[in-house]
């Protein structure tokens, strides 16, 4: 009988913009699971859930013992559609909050992470305000923590709109190396939650996962064009 039960929930964007990123995403999810398995100690049980979402949601596994979880395969991840991000998060939170309400011993701690390369654009059940209230309740009363992994956006800003604190959000670049790094960091965060250490991303984890894009220098002159004397004046 496990004395510590942790629920780890992956909410993964598979909208059309994820096309071309399938291998890195699937590899990242699997590497996170490997890191969690390697840290598993006697008396601990980790249950894994994986949900893919676009304008719809597709649950691959729900609360399955990590020792029974097989690696995710490329054929299971097919990008399509839009990004109902808020609905995917909200429905997942509701399920695990109700699970805890029904059976307080169902889990000790729960960590939900969201990985997306875009922003909300088509949710129907939740908006930023209703989701923010739900997240606040989940964190304060249900031992649920939420991590936000964002590419092609200001992840910290987008996470703050729905009540996810700065330390729980991380930007990542879409190179193979930095994608690997952010999922590796996530695995470490999951393990830190078990030990009651801070579940925020560290400065080192942030720097390994993201390379800021420096805009090219401007070729325009900072000086206005010279004035010249004209024989006829025109104003267009």
mmCIF file of C-alpha atoms in Angstrom:
data_model
loop_
_atom_site.group_PDB
_atom_site.id
_atom_site.type_symbol
_atom_site.label_atom_id
_atom_site.label_comp_id
_atom_site.label_asym_id
_atom_site.label_seq_id
_atom_site.Cartn_x
_atom_site.Cartn_y
_atom_site.Cartn_z
ATOM 1 C CA UNK A 1 0.000 0.000 0.000
ATOM 2 C CA UNK A 2 1.478 3.316 -1.052
ATOM 3 C CA UNK A 3 1.833 5.955 1.656
ATOM 4 C CA UNK A 4 2.299 8.737 -0.915
ATOM 5 C CA UNK A 5 0.230 8.981 -4.087
ATOM 6 C CA UNK A 6 1.039 11.588 -6.697
ATOM 7 C CA UNK A 7 -1.096 12.345 -9.734
ATOM 8 C CA UNK A 8 0.887 13.678 -12.713
ATOM 9 C CA UNK A 9 -1.294 15.067 -15.475
ATOM 10 C CA UNK A 10 0.006 16.078 -18.916
ATOM 11 C CA UNK A 11 -2.184 18.412 -20.984
ATOM 12 C CA UNK A 12 -0.543 18.607 -24.394
ATOM 13 C CA UNK A 13 -1.401 20.945 -27.263
ATOM 14 C CA UNK A 14 -1.849 19.037 -30.517
ATOM 15 C CA UNK A 15 -3.423 21.878 -32.535
ATOM 16 C CA UNK A 16 -2.383 22.460 -36.139
ATOM 17 C CA UNK A 17 0.535 24.706 -35.222
ATOM 18 C CA UNK A 18 2.232 21.715 -33.558
ATOM 19 C CA UNK A 19 2.827 20.151 -36.974
ATOM 20 C CA UNK A 20 6.524 19.422 -37.426
ATOM 21 C CA UNK A 21 7.069 19.240 -33.664
ATOM 22 C CA UNK A 22 5.648 15.770 -33.125
ATOM 23 C CA UNK A 23 8.921 13.939 -32.456
ATOM 24 C CA UNK A 24 10.248 16.513 -29.986
ATOM 25 C CA UNK A 25 6.934 16.629 -28.124
ATOM 26 C CA UNK A 26 6.506 12.866 -27.870
ATOM 27 C CA UNK A 27 10.162 12.449 -26.919
ATOM 28 C CA UNK A 28 9.802 15.130 -24.262
ATOM 29 C CA UNK A 29 6.764 13.521 -22.669
ATOM 30 C CA UNK A 30 8.521 10.150 -22.551
ATOM 31 C CA UNK A 31 11.704 11.618 -21.076
ATOM 32 C CA UNK A 32 9.685 13.248 -18.291
ATOM 33 C CA UNK A 33 8.150 9.875 -17.461
ATOM 34 C CA UNK A 34 11.602 8.255 -17.400
ATOM 35 C CA UNK A 35 12.915 10.857 -14.945
ATOM 36 C CA UNK A 36 9.915 10.315 -12.660
ATOM 37 C CA UNK A 37 10.335 6.521 -12.773
ATOM 38 C CA UNK A 38 14.018 6.765 -11.886
ATOM 39 C CA UNK A 39 13.189 8.741 -8.738
ATOM 40 C CA UNK A 40 10.419 6.440 -7.534
ATOM 41 C CA UNK A 41 10.990 5.264 -3.948
ATOM 42 C CA UNK A 42 9.421 2.489 -1.834
ATOM 43 C CA UNK A 43 6.005 3.521 -0.567
ATOM 44 C CA UNK A 44 5.437 5.961 -3.419
ATOM 45 C CA UNK A 45 2.965 5.598 -6.242
ATOM 46 C CA UNK A 46 2.748 7.911 -9.228
ATOM 47 C CA UNK A 47 -0.356 7.840 -11.396
ATOM 48 C CA UNK A 48 -0.101 9.316 -14.886
ATOM 49 C CA UNK A 49 -2.743 10.934 -17.070
ATOM 50 C CA UNK A 50 -2.099 12.209 -20.601
ATOM 51 C CA UNK A 51 -4.600 14.395 -22.421
ATOM 52 C CA UNK A 52 -4.130 15.761 -25.939
ATOM 53 C CA UNK A 53 -6.199 18.737 -27.007
ATOM 54 C CA UNK A 54 -7.011 20.930 -29.976
ATOM 55 C CA UNK A 55 -10.601 22.191 -30.320
ATOM 56 C CA UNK A 56 -11.490 18.816 -28.794
ATOM 57 C CA UNK A 57 -9.941 16.715 -26.021
ATOM 58 C CA UNK A 58 -8.586 13.198 -26.279
ATOM 59 C CA UNK A 59 -7.656 11.285 -23.125
ATOM 60 C CA UNK A 60 -4.897 8.766 -23.817
ATOM 61 C CA UNK A 61 -4.571 7.441 -20.263
ATOM 62 C CA UNK A 62 -6.170 8.361 -16.938
ATOM 63 C CA UNK A 63 -4.585 7.796 -13.514
ATOM 64 C CA UNK A 64 -2.540 4.792 -14.638
ATOM 65 C CA UNK A 65 0.309 3.589 -12.418
ATOM 66 C CA UNK A 66 3.515 4.887 -13.990
ATOM 67 C CA UNK A 67 4.997 1.400 -13.824
ATOM 68 C CA UNK A 68 2.320 0.318 -16.309
ATOM 69 C CA UNK A 69 2.605 3.307 -18.652
ATOM 70 C CA UNK A 70 4.056 2.553 -22.069
ATOM 71 C CA UNK A 71 6.020 5.169 -24.020
ATOM 72 C CA UNK A 72 3.883 7.483 -26.108
ATOM 73 C CA UNK A 73 4.170 6.757 -29.839
ATOM 74 C CA UNK A 74 4.344 9.199 -32.738
ATOM 75 C CA UNK A 75 1.219 7.740 -34.334
ATOM 76 C CA UNK A 76 -0.765 8.847 -31.266
ATOM 77 C CA UNK A 77 0.122 12.506 -31.764
ATOM 78 C CA UNK A 78 -1.456 13.975 -34.896
ATOM 79 C CA UNK A 79 -1.682 17.809 -34.947
ATOM 80 C CA UNK A 80 -4.938 19.348 -36.131
ATOM 81 C CA UNK A 81 -7.515 21.988 -35.322
ATOM 82 C CA UNK A 82 -7.552 24.988 -32.997
ATOM 83 C CA UNK A 83 -6.532 25.639 -29.382
ATOM 84 C CA UNK A 84 -9.221 25.215 -26.704
ATOM 85 C CA UNK A 85 -6.607 25.643 -23.999
ATOM 86 C CA UNK A 86 -8.865 26.887 -21.204
ATOM 87 C CA UNK A 87 -11.389 24.075 -21.646
ATOM 88 C CA UNK A 88 -8.636 21.434 -21.564
ATOM 89 C CA UNK A 89 -7.233 22.810 -18.309
ATOM 90 C CA UNK A 90 -10.626 23.445 -16.728
ATOM 91 C CA UNK A 91 -12.042 19.987 -17.375
ATOM 92 C CA UNK A 92 -8.874 18.348 -16.027
ATOM 93 C CA UNK A 93 -8.915 20.445 -12.869
ATOM 94 C CA UNK A 94 -12.590 19.709 -12.299
ATOM 95 C CA UNK A 95 -12.005 15.957 -12.579
ATOM 96 C CA UNK A 96 -9.156 15.849 -10.045
ATOM 97 C CA UNK A 97 -10.835 18.259 -7.639
ATOM 98 C CA UNK A 98 -13.983 16.122 -7.656
ATOM 99 C CA UNK A 99 -11.866 12.992 -7.262
ATOM 100 C CA UNK A 100 -10.288 14.441 -4.110
ATOM 101 C CA UNK A 101 -13.673 15.628 -2.861
ATOM 102 C CA UNK A 102 -15.151 12.145 -3.293
ATOM 103 C CA UNK A 103 -12.161 10.363 -1.734
ATOM 104 C CA UNK A 104 -9.674 12.539 0.210
ATOM 105 C CA UNK A 105 -7.161 9.659 0.205
ATOM 106 C CA UNK A 106 -7.217 9.291 -3.597
ATOM 107 C CA UNK A 107 -3.979 11.260 -3.914
ATOM 108 C CA UNK A 108 -1.530 13.120 -1.711
ATOM 109 C CA UNK A 109 -0.452 15.696 -4.292
ATOM 110 C CA UNK A 110 -1.310 16.420 -7.894
ATOM 111 C CA UNK A 111 0.809 18.183 -10.496
ATOM 112 C CA UNK A 112 -0.798 19.235 -13.761
ATOM 113 C CA UNK A 113 1.349 20.571 -16.564
ATOM 114 C CA UNK A 114 0.320 22.262 -19.788
ATOM 115 C CA UNK A 115 2.565 22.367 -22.868
ATOM 116 C CA UNK A 116 1.517 24.637 -25.720
ATOM 117 C CA UNK A 117 2.998 26.603 -28.599
ATOM 118 C CA UNK A 118 0.074 28.991 -28.898
ATOM 119 C CA UNK A 119 -2.636 30.856 -27.060
ATOM 120 C CA UNK A 120 -6.266 30.183 -26.289
ATOM 121 C CA UNK A 121 -8.592 30.732 -29.238
ATOM 122 C CA UNK A 122 -11.742 28.597 -29.107
ATOM 123 C CA UNK A 123 -12.791 27.444 -25.609
ATOM 124 C CA UNK A 124 -16.539 27.332 -24.945
ATOM 125 C CA UNK A 125 -16.845 26.284 -21.288
ATOM 126 C CA UNK A 126 -14.162 28.372 -19.593
ATOM 127 C CA UNK A 127 -12.790 31.881 -19.991
ATOM 128 C CA UNK A 128 -9.765 33.431 -18.300
ATOM 129 C CA UNK A 129 -11.747 34.641 -15.284
ATOM 130 C CA UNK A 130 -13.622 31.415 -14.533
ATOM 131 C CA UNK A 131 -10.475 29.345 -15.044
ATOM 132 C CA UNK A 132 -8.458 31.638 -12.780
ATOM 133 C CA UNK A 133 -10.979 31.131 -9.976
ATOM 134 C CA UNK A 134 -10.865 27.358 -10.471
ATOM 135 C CA UNK A 135 -7.059 27.297 -10.434
ATOM 136 C CA UNK A 136 -6.964 29.347 -7.235
ATOM 137 C CA UNK A 137 -9.351 26.917 -5.548
ATOM 138 C CA UNK A 138 -7.386 23.893 -6.796
ATOM 139 C CA UNK A 139 -4.122 25.255 -5.437
ATOM 140 C CA UNK A 140 -5.501 26.392 -2.095
ATOM 141 C CA UNK A 141 -7.796 23.488 -1.212
ATOM 142 C CA UNK A 142 -6.924 20.399 -3.261
ATOM 143 C CA UNK A 143 -3.101 20.057 -3.213
ATOM 144 C CA UNK A 144 -2.957 20.685 -6.956
ATOM 145 C CA UNK A 145 -0.124 22.601 -8.591
ATOM 146 C CA UNK A 146 -0.124 23.721 -12.214
ATOM 147 C CA UNK A 147 2.903 24.259 -14.452
ATOM 148 C CA UNK A 148 2.779 26.113 -17.771
ATOM 149 C CA UNK A 149 5.261 25.418 -20.591
ATOM 150 C CA UNK A 150 4.926 27.900 -23.444
ATOM 151 C CA UNK A 151 6.659 28.406 -26.794
ATOM 152 C CA UNK A 152 6.151 31.293 -29.257
ATOM 153 C CA UNK A 153 4.681 33.501 -26.532
ATOM 154 C CA UNK A 154 5.397 35.193 -23.229
ATOM 155 C CA UNK A 155 4.606 32.130 -21.130
ATOM 156 C CA UNK A 156 4.756 34.010 -17.841
ATOM 157 C CA UNK A 157 2.287 36.629 -19.080
ATOM 158 C CA UNK A 158 -0.123 34.063 -20.547
ATOM 159 C CA UNK A 159 0.018 31.956 -17.382
ATOM 160 C CA UNK A 160 -0.647 34.978 -15.173
ATOM 161 C CA UNK A 161 -3.933 35.623 -17.013
ATOM 162 C CA UNK A 162 -5.329 32.418 -15.527
ATOM 163 C CA UNK A 163 -3.735 32.612 -12.092
ATOM 164 C CA UNK A 164 -0.597 30.532 -12.576
ATOM 165 C CA UNK A 165 2.258 32.148 -10.689
ATOM 166 C CA UNK A 166 5.448 33.274 -12.393
ATOM 167 C CA UNK A 167 7.616 30.549 -10.876
ATOM 168 C CA UNK A 168 5.371 27.853 -12.344
ATOM 169 C CA UNK A 169 5.612 29.121 -15.934
ATOM 170 C CA UNK A 170 8.538 28.685 -18.312
ATOM 171 C CA UNK A 171 9.357 29.774 -21.847
ATOM 172 C CA UNK A 172 11.018 27.270 -24.140
ATOM 173 C CA UNK A 173 12.530 27.489 -27.595
ATOM 174 C CA UNK A 174 11.497 24.976 -30.221
ATOM 175 C CA UNK A 175 14.902 23.488 -30.912
ATOM 176 C CA UNK A 176 15.458 19.810 -30.192
ATOM 177 C CA UNK A 177 17.968 20.589 -27.427
ATOM 178 C CA UNK A 178 15.825 23.155 -25.649
ATOM 179 C CA UNK A 179 12.677 21.087 -25.977
ATOM 180 C CA UNK A 180 14.528 18.207 -24.327
ATOM 181 C CA UNK A 181 15.729 20.565 -21.604
ATOM 182 C CA UNK A 182 12.279 21.894 -20.704
ATOM 183 C CA UNK A 183 10.793 18.400 -20.356
ATOM 184 C CA UNK A 184 13.810 17.313 -18.333
ATOM 185 C CA UNK A 185 13.257 20.306 -16.067
ATOM 186 C CA UNK A 186 9.624 19.339 -15.741
ATOM 187 C CA UNK A 187 10.566 15.842 -14.580
ATOM 188 C CA UNK A 188 12.758 17.395 -11.903
ATOM 189 C CA UNK A 189 9.894 19.660 -10.799
ATOM 190 C CA UNK A 190 7.599 16.632 -10.435
ATOM 191 C CA UNK A 191 10.183 14.931 -8.247
ATOM 192 C CA UNK A 192 10.656 18.077 -6.177
ATOM 193 C CA UNK A 193 6.938 18.125 -5.428
ATOM 194 C CA UNK A 194 7.200 14.670 -3.866
ATOM 195 C CA UNK A 195 9.956 15.856 -1.541
ATOM 196 C CA UNK A 196 7.998 19.009 -0.606
ATOM 197 C CA UNK A 197 10.731 21.175 -2.146
ATOM 198 C CA UNK A 198 9.745 24.278 -4.100
ATOM 199 C CA UNK A 199 8.147 23.368 -7.399
ATOM 200 C CA UNK A 200 9.234 26.509 -9.197
ATOM 201 C CA UNK A 201 11.551 26.327 -12.204
ATOM 202 C CA UNK A 202 15.134 27.268 -11.320
ATOM 203 C CA UNK A 203 17.175 29.943 -13.142
ATOM 204 C CA UNK A 204 19.402 27.198 -14.587
ATOM 205 C CA UNK A 205 16.386 25.285 -15.907
ATOM 206 C CA UNK A 206 15.084 28.454 -17.530
ATOM 207 C CA UNK A 207 18.353 29.303 -19.255
ATOM 208 C CA UNK A 208 18.735 25.759 -20.611
ATOM 209 C CA UNK A 209 15.219 25.796 -22.073
ATOM 210 C CA UNK A 210 15.110 29.146 -23.824
ATOM 211 C CA UNK A 211 17.319 31.319 -26.016
ATOM 212 C CA UNK A 212 16.043 34.896 -26.347
ATOM 213 C CA UNK A 213 15.691 36.073 -29.931
ATOM 214 C CA UNK A 214 17.742 39.192 -30.629
ATOM 215 C CA UNK A 215 16.230 41.369 -33.377
ATOM 216 C CA UNK A 216 18.608 42.382 -36.186
ATOM 217 C CA UNK A 217 20.036 45.900 -35.935
ATOM 218 C CA UNK A 218 18.069 48.577 -37.737
ATOM 219 C CA UNK A 219 19.554 49.893 -40.991
ATOM 220 C CA UNK A 220 17.464 53.032 -40.889
ATOM 221 C CA UNK A 221 19.138 56.344 -40.139
ATOM 222 C CA UNK A 222 18.154 58.069 -36.923
ATOM 223 C CA UNK A 223 18.423 61.442 -38.679
ATOM 224 C CA UNK A 224 15.506 63.002 -40.601
ATOM 225 C CA UNK A 225 15.997 63.596 -44.345
ATOM 226 C CA UNK A 226 17.612 66.965 -45.191
ATOM 227 C CA UNK A 227 15.442 69.925 -46.121
ATOM 228 C CA UNK A 228 15.837 71.390 -49.600
ATOM 229 C CA UNK A 229 14.729 74.610 -51.242
ATOM 230 C CA UNK A 230 11.963 74.018 -53.803
ATOM 231 C CA UNK A 231 10.640 76.269 -56.567
ATOM 232 C CA UNK A 232 7.102 74.943 -56.266
ATOM 233 C CA UNK A 233 5.574 73.609 -53.069
ATOM 234 C CA UNK A 234 3.406 70.488 -53.045
ATOM 235 C CA UNK A 235 1.673 68.879 -50.096
ATOM 236 C CA UNK A 236 0.558 65.308 -50.745
#
